Amino acid sequence: MAEVEFLNTDAGRRIAYHRTEGTGPWLVFLGGLKSDMEGTKAIHLEAWAKSRGQAFLRFDYSGHGQSSGRFEEGCIGDWAEDTAAAVSALTNGRVILVGSSMGGWQSLLFARAHPDRMGGLVTIAAAPDFTEDGYWASFTDAQKAALQQDGQVELPSDYMDPYIVTRRMIEDGRTQLVLRTPLDLPFPVRMLQGTADSAVSTERAIALLDHATSPDMRLTLVKDADHRFSDDACLNLIENAVLEVMNP
């Protein structure tokens, strides 16, 4: 396997990445919160893209995987900067973004800021606005007080070790929301969502479908699929979704 490479960004972060040259459009995988570019979906899509001779990029946000920084220091806006820097420096032409969970939010932020670069979008259990509608909305008064006083709270997870949510993540998240104002996605979009996902609900997927405008946007619900969405059947659905947005 090729050795990891690093991109030094204007924000002073060191972003780890794997990049495969090929024909366009570039396929770019955006991972979820506290996940990294070594996950099943990222590795599978890289191998699939290579088999097709298609250009592919996967990378770690700062505070994730092999990139610089600590997770607790980061926020949605920082990771949006990382995404924009990686796509700008490491790809060219139109891109197909595949955003998983928090990566779905990141893909929407990139698409909103750089619609000219977008060839299509595939989301997997997209979690837009989760810092406000998921974390903050579910916090108890005690947790909200602790966030103000201590600057952080610790939350359990069904999919990873407990993690820290900081006041900065909540406050920055409010500046990155995509479901409160018009969201135009002028390119093909495919959304994939498992009905057994305990991290992102089908209601969130439907809310995004209802909110965004697009000439070609479809949501596929997969019965009993969980948040990982990485068994063979789900990986095949992701491949098909990529092909659909590339060849509408």
PDB file of C-alpha atoms in Angstrom:
ATOM      1  CA  MET A   1       0.000   0.000   0.000  1.00  0.00           C
ATOM      2  CA  ALA A   2       1.235   3.494  -0.826  1.00  0.00           C
ATOM      3  CA  GLU A   3       2.642   5.529   2.027  1.00  0.00           C
ATOM      4  CA  VAL A   4       0.538   8.308   3.457  1.00  0.00           C
ATOM      5  CA  GLU A   5       1.291  11.820   2.186  1.00  0.00           C
ATOM      6  CA  PHE A   6       0.749  15.142   3.924  1.00  0.00           C
ATOM      7  CA  LEU A   7      -0.641  18.520   2.906  1.00  0.00           C
ATOM      8  CA  ASN A   8       0.327  21.632   4.876  1.00  0.00           C
ATOM      9  CA  THR A   9      -2.625  24.017   4.766  1.00  0.00           C
ATOM     10  CA  ASP A  10      -2.766  27.797   5.006  1.00  0.00           C
ATOM     11  CA  ALA A  11      -4.448  27.350   8.403  1.00  0.00           C
ATOM     12  CA  GLY A  12      -1.281  25.668   9.703  1.00  0.00           C
ATOM     13  CA  ARG A  13      -2.629  22.115   9.775  1.00  0.00           C
ATOM     14  CA  ARG A  14      -0.946  18.982   8.436  1.00  0.00           C
ATOM     15  CA  ILE A  15      -3.506  16.854   6.604  1.00  0.00           C
ATOM     16  CA  ALA A  16      -2.771  13.175   5.921  1.00  0.00           C
ATOM     17  CA  TYR A  17      -4.060  11.809   2.636  1.00  0.00           C
ATOM     18  CA  HIS A  18      -3.945   9.074   0.015  1.00  0.00           C
ATOM     19  CA  ARG A  19      -4.370  10.229  -3.577  1.00  0.00           C
ATOM     20  CA  THR A  20      -4.752   8.116  -6.701  1.00  0.00           C
ATOM     21  CA  GLU A  21      -4.407   9.668 -10.149  1.00  0.00           C
ATOM     22  CA  GLY A  22      -6.887   8.640 -12.823  1.00  0.00           C
ATOM     23  CA  THR A  23      -9.602   9.908 -15.096  1.00  0.00           C
ATOM     24  CA  GLY A  24     -12.093  12.461 -13.815  1.00  0.00           C
ATOM     25  CA  PRO A  25     -14.246  13.346 -12.157  1.00  0.00           C
ATOM     26  CA  TRP A  26     -12.323  12.969  -8.910  1.00  0.00           C
ATOM     27  CA  LEU A  27     -14.070  10.809  -6.314  1.00  0.00           C
ATOM     28  CA  VAL A  28     -13.490  12.234  -2.818  1.00  0.00           C
ATOM     29  CA  PHE A  29     -14.464  10.419   0.378  1.00  0.00           C
ATOM     30  CA  LEU A  30     -15.359  12.520   3.429  1.00  0.00           C
ATOM     31  CA  GLY A  31     -15.429  10.496   6.635  1.00  0.00           C
ATOM     32  CA  GLY A  32     -17.445  10.852   9.790  1.00  0.00           C
ATOM     33  CA  LEU A  33     -16.792  12.289  13.220  1.00  0.00           C
ATOM     34  CA  LYS A  34     -13.764  10.661  14.876  1.00  0.00           C
ATOM     35  CA  SER A  35     -13.389   8.208  12.002  1.00  0.00           C
ATOM     36  CA  ASP A  36     -10.417   8.170   9.647  1.00  0.00           C
ATOM     37  CA  MET A  37      -9.478   7.430   6.060  1.00  0.00           C
ATOM     38  CA  GLU A  38      -8.696   3.783   6.879  1.00  0.00           C
ATOM     39  CA  GLY A  39     -12.370   2.841   7.321  1.00  0.00           C
ATOM     40  CA  THR A  40     -14.107   0.126   5.329  1.00  0.00           C
ATOM     41  CA  LYS A  41     -16.034   2.483   3.020  1.00  0.00           C
ATOM     42  CA  ALA A  42     -12.994   4.645   2.210  1.00  0.00           C
ATOM     43  CA  ILE A  43     -10.731   1.681   1.445  1.00  0.00           C
ATOM     44  CA  HIS A  44     -13.407  -0.083  -0.579  1.00  0.00           C
ATOM     45  CA  LEU A  45     -14.151   2.992  -2.687  1.00  0.00           C
ATOM     46  CA  GLU A  46     -10.455   3.558  -3.309  1.00  0.00           C
ATOM     47  CA  ALA A  47     -10.022   0.000  -4.620  1.00  0.00           C
ATOM     48  CA  TRP A  48     -13.181   0.331  -6.711  1.00  0.00           C
ATOM     49  CA  ALA A  49     -12.016   3.647  -8.191  1.00  0.00           C
ATOM     50  CA  LYS A  50      -8.593   2.149  -8.991  1.00  0.00           C
ATOM     51  CA  SER A  51     -10.234  -0.776 -10.774  1.00  0.00           C
ATOM     52  CA  ARG A  52     -12.074   1.762 -12.956  1.00  0.00           C
ATOM     53  CA  GLY A  53      -9.036   3.978 -13.510  1.00  0.00           C
ATOM     54  CA  GLN A  54     -10.824   6.817 -11.735  1.00  0.00           C
ATOM     55  CA  ALA A  55      -9.083   9.516  -9.697  1.00  0.00           C
ATOM     56  CA  PHE A  56      -9.664   9.151  -5.945  1.00  0.00           C
ATOM     57  CA  LEU A  57      -8.843  11.064  -2.743  1.00  0.00           C
ATOM     58  CA  ARG A  58      -9.290  10.149   0.910  1.00  0.00           C
ATOM     59  CA  PHE A  59      -7.899  12.175   3.806  1.00  0.00           C
ATOM     60  CA  ASP A  60      -8.057  12.733   7.567  1.00  0.00           C
ATOM     61  CA  TYR A  61      -9.490  15.932   9.003  1.00  0.00           C
ATOM     62  CA  SER A  62      -7.262  17.636  11.567  1.00  0.00           C
ATOM     63  CA  GLY A  63      -7.539  15.895  14.928  1.00  0.00           C
ATOM     64  CA  HIS A  64      -8.447  12.670  13.131  1.00  0.00           C
ATOM     65  CA  GLY A  65      -6.313   9.721  12.059  1.00  0.00           C
ATOM     66  CA  GLN A  66      -2.797  10.693  11.055  1.00  0.00           C
ATOM     67  CA  SER A  67      -3.405  14.421  10.616  1.00  0.00           C
ATOM     68  CA  SER A  68      -2.105  17.017  13.044  1.00  0.00           C
ATOM     69  CA  GLY A  69      -3.987  18.322  16.068  1.00  0.00           C
ATOM     70  CA  ARG A  70      -6.214  16.894  18.781  1.00  0.00           C
ATOM     71  CA  PHE A  71      -9.846  16.031  18.153  1.00  0.00           C
ATOM     72  CA  GLU A  72     -10.983  18.100  21.146  1.00  0.00           C
ATOM     73  CA  GLU A  73      -9.430  21.209  19.587  1.00  0.00           C
ATOM     74  CA  GLY A  74     -11.440  20.935  16.367  1.00  0.00           C
ATOM     75  CA  CYS A  75     -14.882  21.954  15.173  1.00  0.00           C
ATOM     76  CA  ILE A  76     -17.090  21.762  12.100  1.00  0.00           C
ATOM     77  CA  GLY A  77     -15.631  24.952  10.610  1.00  0.00           C
ATOM     78  CA  ASP A  78     -12.041  23.710  11.003  1.00  0.00           C
ATOM     79  CA  TRP A  79     -12.889  20.464   9.225  1.00  0.00           C
ATOM     80  CA  ALA A  80     -14.673  22.396   6.482  1.00  0.00           C
ATOM     81  CA  GLU A  81     -11.440  24.355   5.973  1.00  0.00           C
ATOM     82  CA  ASP A  82      -9.519  21.073   5.818  1.00  0.00           C
ATOM     83  CA  THR A  83     -11.944  19.716   3.229  1.00  0.00           C
ATOM     84  CA  ALA A  84     -11.740  22.820   1.051  1.00  0.00           C
ATOM     85  CA  ALA A  85      -7.926  22.858   1.285  1.00  0.00           C
ATOM     86  CA  ALA A  86      -7.602  19.176   0.378  1.00  0.00           C
ATOM     87  CA  VAL A  87     -10.027  19.328  -2.543  1.00  0.00           C
ATOM     88  CA  SER A  88      -8.456  22.546  -3.850  1.00  0.00           C
ATOM     89  CA  ALA A  89      -4.851  21.387  -3.630  1.00  0.00           C
ATOM     90  CA  LEU A  90      -5.185  17.702  -4.478  1.00  0.00           C
ATOM     91  CA  THR A  91      -7.904  17.494  -7.153  1.00  0.00           C
ATOM     92  CA  ASN A  92      -8.895  19.369 -10.289  1.00  0.00           C
ATOM     93  CA  GLY A  93     -12.043  19.798 -12.309  1.00  0.00           C
ATOM     94  CA  ARG A  94     -15.391  18.604 -11.049  1.00  0.00           C
ATOM     95  CA  VAL A  95     -15.571  16.291  -8.053  1.00  0.00           C
ATOM     96  CA  ILE A  96     -17.990  13.653  -6.825  1.00  0.00           C
ATOM     97  CA  LEU A  97     -18.140  13.869  -3.032  1.00  0.00           C
ATOM     98  CA  VAL A  98     -19.109  10.837  -0.956  1.00  0.00           C
ATOM     99  CA  GLY A  99     -19.888  12.096   2.550  1.00  0.00           C
ATOM    100  CA  SER A 100     -20.507   9.724   5.453  1.00  0.00           C
ATOM    101  CA  SER A 101     -22.301  10.958   8.599  1.00  0.00           C
ATOM    102  CA  MET A 102     -20.499  14.174   9.618  1.00  0.00           C
ATOM    103  CA  GLY A 103     -18.848  13.945   6.199  1.00  0.00           C
ATOM    104  CA  GLY A 104     -22.329  14.403   4.765  1.00  0.00           C
ATOM    105  CA  TRP A 105     -22.545  17.768   6.521  1.00  0.00           C
ATOM    106  CA  GLN A 106     -19.052  18.602   5.292  1.00  0.00           C
ATOM    107  CA  SER A 107     -20.029  17.728   1.731  1.00  0.00           C
ATOM    108  CA  LEU A 108     -23.023  20.062   1.928  1.00  0.00           C
ATOM    109  CA  LEU A 109     -20.854  22.882   3.258  1.00  0.00           C
ATOM    110  CA  PHE A 110     -18.370  22.374   0.417  1.00  0.00           C
ATOM    111  CA  ALA A 111     -21.143  22.181  -2.164  1.00  0.00           C
ATOM    112  CA  ARG A 112     -22.716  25.387  -0.867  1.00  0.00           C
ATOM    113  CA  ALA A 113     -19.393  27.246  -0.985  1.00  0.00           C
ATOM    114  CA  HIS A 114     -18.036  25.740  -4.214  1.00  0.00           C
ATOM    115  CA  PRO A 115     -20.962  24.735  -6.461  1.00  0.00           C
ATOM    116  CA  ASP A 116     -18.749  25.170  -9.531  1.00  0.00           C
ATOM    117  CA  ARG A 117     -16.576  22.234  -8.422  1.00  0.00           C
ATOM    118  CA  MET A 118     -19.464  19.819  -7.888  1.00  0.00           C
ATOM    119  CA  GLY A 119     -20.224  17.063 -10.361  1.00  0.00           C
ATOM    120  CA  GLY A 120     -22.437  15.125  -7.976  1.00  0.00           C
ATOM    121  CA  LEU A 121     -22.972  14.134  -4.357  1.00  0.00           C
ATOM    122  CA  VAL A 122     -23.561  10.878  -2.500  1.00  0.00           C
ATOM    123  CA  THR A 123     -24.371  10.995   1.210  1.00  0.00           C
ATOM    124  CA  ILE A 124     -24.403   8.062   3.619  1.00  0.00           C
ATOM    125  CA  ALA A 125     -26.344   8.687   6.836  1.00  0.00           C
ATOM    126  CA  ALA A 126     -25.722  12.414   6.401  1.00  0.00           C
ATOM    127  CA  ALA A 127     -25.777  14.313   9.694  1.00  0.00           C
ATOM    128  CA  PRO A 128     -26.167  18.025   8.897  1.00  0.00           C
ATOM    129  CA  ASP A 129     -26.550  20.399  11.855  1.00  0.00           C
ATOM    130  CA  PHE A 130     -26.043  17.592  14.398  1.00  0.00           C
ATOM    131  CA  THR A 131     -24.165  19.791  16.864  1.00  0.00           C
ATOM    132  CA  GLU A 132     -27.323  21.873  17.321  1.00  0.00           C
ATOM    133  CA  ASP A 133     -30.173  19.453  16.596  1.00  0.00           C
ATOM    134  CA  GLY A 134     -28.486  16.385  18.066  1.00  0.00           C
ATOM    135  CA  TYR A 135     -26.103  17.438  20.820  1.00  0.00           C
ATOM    136  CA  TRP A 136     -27.442  20.759  22.095  1.00  0.00           C
ATOM    137  CA  ALA A 137     -31.092  19.838  21.695  1.00  0.00           C
ATOM    138  CA  SER A 138     -30.615  16.680  23.761  1.00  0.00           C
ATOM    139  CA  PHE A 139     -28.387  18.117  26.492  1.00  0.00           C
ATOM    140  CA  THR A 140     -29.822  18.276  29.982  1.00  0.00           C
ATOM    141  CA  ASP A 141     -29.699  21.530  31.904  1.00  0.00           C
ATOM    142  CA  ALA A 142     -26.776  20.068  33.866  1.00  0.00           C
ATOM    143  CA  GLN A 143     -24.877  19.279  30.672  1.00  0.00           C
ATOM    144  CA  LYS A 144     -25.524  22.747  29.272  1.00  0.00           C
ATOM    145  CA  ALA A 145     -24.285  24.262  32.531  1.00  0.00           C
ATOM    146  CA  ALA A 146     -21.173  22.062  32.459  1.00  0.00           C
ATOM    147  CA  LEU A 147     -20.511  23.093  28.865  1.00  0.00           C
ATOM    148  CA  GLN A 148     -20.620  26.753  29.857  1.00  0.00           C
ATOM    149  CA  GLN A 149     -18.603  26.271  33.044  1.00  0.00           C
ATOM    150  CA  ASP A 150     -16.058  23.637  32.008  1.00  0.00           C
ATOM    151  CA  GLY A 151     -16.022  24.194  28.262  1.00  0.00           C
ATOM    152  CA  GLN A 152     -16.835  20.555  27.500  1.00  0.00           C
ATOM    153  CA  VAL A 153     -18.977  17.515  28.240  1.00  0.00           C
ATOM    154  CA  GLU A 154     -18.315  13.814  27.656  1.00  0.00           C
ATOM    155  CA  LEU A 155     -20.813  11.765  25.658  1.00  0.00           C
ATOM    156  CA  PRO A 156     -21.112   7.995  25.153  1.00  0.00           C
ATOM    157  CA  SER A 157     -21.415   6.502  21.678  1.00  0.00           C
ATOM    158  CA  ASP A 158     -22.797   3.272  20.236  1.00  0.00           C
ATOM    159  CA  TYR A 159     -20.032   3.274  17.634  1.00  0.00           C
ATOM    160  CA  MET A 160     -16.867   4.506  19.350  1.00  0.00           C
ATOM    161  CA  ASP A 161     -15.316   5.337  22.699  1.00  0.00           C
ATOM    162  CA  PRO A 162     -16.908   8.173  24.675  1.00  0.00           C
ATOM    163  CA  TYR A 163     -15.888  11.500  23.243  1.00  0.00           C
ATOM    164  CA  ILE A 164     -15.658  15.110  24.261  1.00  0.00           C
ATOM    165  CA  VAL A 165     -18.039  17.769  22.953  1.00  0.00           C
ATOM    166  CA  THR A 166     -16.633  21.249  23.483  1.00  0.00           C
ATOM    167  CA  ARG A 167     -18.327  24.590  23.781  1.00  0.00           C
ATOM    168  CA  ARG A 168     -16.336  25.684  20.735  1.00  0.00           C
ATOM    169  CA  MET A 169     -17.793  22.826  18.684  1.00  0.00           C
ATOM    170  CA  ILE A 170     -21.336  23.833  19.639  1.00  0.00           C
ATOM    171  CA  GLU A 171     -20.794  27.555  19.094  1.00  0.00           C
ATOM    172  CA  ASP A 172     -18.944  27.091  15.802  1.00  0.00           C
ATOM    173  CA  GLY A 173     -21.572  24.590  14.654  1.00  0.00           C
ATOM    174  CA  ARG A 174     -24.195  27.336  14.856  1.00  0.00           C
ATOM    175  CA  THR A 175     -22.271  29.251  12.194  1.00  0.00           C
ATOM    176  CA  GLN A 176     -22.187  26.215   9.870  1.00  0.00           C
ATOM    177  CA  LEU A 177     -25.863  25.179   9.840  1.00  0.00           C
ATOM    178  CA  VAL A 178     -27.287  24.203   6.440  1.00  0.00           C
ATOM    179  CA  LEU A 179     -30.934  23.392   7.216  1.00  0.00           C
ATOM    180  CA  ARG A 180     -31.979  26.896   8.352  1.00  0.00           C
ATOM    181  CA  THR A 181     -31.493  28.720   5.065  1.00  0.00           C
ATOM    182  CA  PRO A 182     -32.074  27.742   1.416  1.00  0.00           C
ATOM    183  CA  LEU A 183     -29.774  24.955   0.248  1.00  0.00           C
ATOM    184  CA  ASP A 184     -29.511  24.652  -3.523  1.00  0.00           C
ATOM    185  CA  LEU A 185     -27.712  21.578  -4.855  1.00  0.00           C
ATOM    186  CA  PRO A 186     -27.697  22.095  -8.651  1.00  0.00           C
ATOM    187  CA  PHE A 187     -26.337  18.638  -9.500  1.00  0.00           C
ATOM    188  CA  PRO A 188     -27.390  15.002  -9.009  1.00  0.00           C
ATOM    189  CA  VAL A 189     -27.648  13.864  -5.370  1.00  0.00           C
ATOM    190  CA  ARG A 190     -28.114  10.366  -3.943  1.00  0.00           C
ATOM    191  CA  MET A 191     -28.779   9.916  -0.235  1.00  0.00           C
ATOM    192  CA  LEU A 192     -28.392   6.521   1.471  1.00  0.00           C
ATOM    193  CA  GLN A 193     -29.788   5.812   4.942  1.00  0.00           C
ATOM    194  CA  GLY A 194     -30.171   2.691   7.067  1.00  0.00           C
ATOM    195  CA  THR A 195     -33.392   2.245   9.048  1.00  0.00           C
ATOM    196  CA  ALA A 196     -31.505   0.632  11.985  1.00  0.00           C
ATOM    197  CA  ASP A 197     -29.120   3.585  12.324  1.00  0.00           C
ATOM    198  CA  SER A 198     -29.059   4.658  15.983  1.00  0.00           C
ATOM    199  CA  ALA A 199     -26.795   7.660  15.328  1.00  0.00           C
ATOM    200  CA  VAL A 200     -28.699   9.350  12.483  1.00  0.00           C
ATOM    201  CA  SER A 201     -32.440   8.904  12.110  1.00  0.00           C
ATOM    202  CA  THR A 202     -34.441   8.411   8.938  1.00  0.00           C
ATOM    203  CA  GLU A 203     -36.267  11.604   9.946  1.00  0.00           C
ATOM    204  CA  ARG A 204     -33.013  13.536   9.540  1.00  0.00           C
ATOM    205  CA  ALA A 205     -32.562  12.105   6.041  1.00  0.00           C
ATOM    206  CA  ILE A 206     -36.114  13.063   5.096  1.00  0.00           C
ATOM    207  CA  ALA A 207     -35.611  16.551   6.546  1.00  0.00           C
ATOM    208  CA  LEU A 208     -32.603  17.073   4.273  1.00  0.00           C
ATOM    209  CA  LEU A 209     -34.503  15.689   1.278  1.00  0.00           C
ATOM    210  CA  ASP A 210     -37.410  18.063   1.967  1.00  0.00           C
ATOM    211  CA  HIS A 211     -35.193  21.079   2.610  1.00  0.00           C
ATOM    212  CA  ALA A 212     -32.692  21.015  -0.249  1.00  0.00           C
ATOM    213  CA  THR A 213     -33.475  21.855  -3.860  1.00  0.00           C
ATOM    214  CA  SER A 214     -31.938  19.786  -6.645  1.00  0.00           C
ATOM    215  CA  PRO A 215     -32.842  18.796 -10.194  1.00  0.00           C
ATOM    216  CA  ASP A 216     -32.173  15.126  -9.360  1.00  0.00           C
ATOM    217  CA  MET A 217     -32.202  14.149  -5.679  1.00  0.00           C
ATOM    218  CA  ARG A 218     -33.202  10.726  -4.366  1.00  0.00           C
ATOM    219  CA  LEU A 219     -33.203   9.061  -0.954  1.00  0.00           C
ATOM    220  CA  THR A 220     -32.790   5.303  -0.552  1.00  0.00           C
ATOM    221  CA  LEU A 221     -33.774   3.755   2.793  1.00  0.00           C
ATOM    222  CA  VAL A 222     -32.182   0.386   3.515  1.00  0.00           C
ATOM    223  CA  LYS A 223     -34.118  -1.763   5.953  1.00  0.00           C
ATOM    224  CA  ASP A 224     -32.065  -2.948   8.960  1.00  0.00           C
ATOM    225  CA  ALA A 225     -28.812  -1.269   7.826  1.00  0.00           C
ATOM    226  CA  ASP A 226     -27.001   0.464  10.700  1.00  0.00           C
ATOM    227  CA  HIS A 227     -24.770   3.531  10.846  1.00  0.00           C
ATOM    228  CA  ARG A 228     -21.716   1.695   9.568  1.00  0.00           C
ATOM    229  CA  PHE A 229     -23.423   1.002   6.233  1.00  0.00           C
ATOM    230  CA  SER A 230     -20.457  -1.142   5.210  1.00  0.00           C
ATOM    231  CA  ASP A 231     -21.598  -4.696   4.484  1.00  0.00           C
ATOM    232  CA  ASP A 232     -21.302  -5.963   0.924  1.00  0.00           C
ATOM    233  CA  ALA A 233     -24.853  -4.988  -0.034  1.00  0.00           C
ATOM    234  CA  CYS A 234     -24.416  -1.439   1.299  1.00  0.00           C
ATOM    235  CA  LEU A 235     -21.031  -1.006  -0.393  1.00  0.00           C
ATOM    236  CA  ASN A 236     -22.626  -2.062  -3.663  1.00  0.00           C
ATOM    237  CA  LEU A 237     -25.358   0.552  -3.159  1.00  0.00           C
ATOM    238  CA  ILE A 238     -22.683   3.224  -2.668  1.00  0.00           C
ATOM    239  CA  GLU A 239     -20.975   2.196  -5.911  1.00  0.00           C
ATOM    240  CA  ASN A 240     -24.270   2.354  -7.789  1.00  0.00           C
ATOM    241  CA  ALA A 241     -25.074   5.760  -6.308  1.00  0.00           C
ATOM    242  CA  VAL A 242     -21.718   7.118  -7.488  1.00  0.00           C
ATOM    243  CA  LEU A 243     -22.371   5.789 -10.985  1.00  0.00           C
ATOM    244  CA  GLU A 244     -25.837   7.366 -10.998  1.00  0.00           C
ATOM    245  CA  VAL A 245     -24.637  10.854 -10.127  1.00  0.00           C
ATOM    246  CA  MET A 246     -21.804  10.600 -12.654  1.00  0.00           C
ATOM    247  CA  ASN A 247     -24.091   9.381 -15.402  1.00  0.00           C
ATOM    248  CA  PRO A 248     -27.545  10.849 -14.673  1.00  0.00           C
TER     249      PRO A 248
END
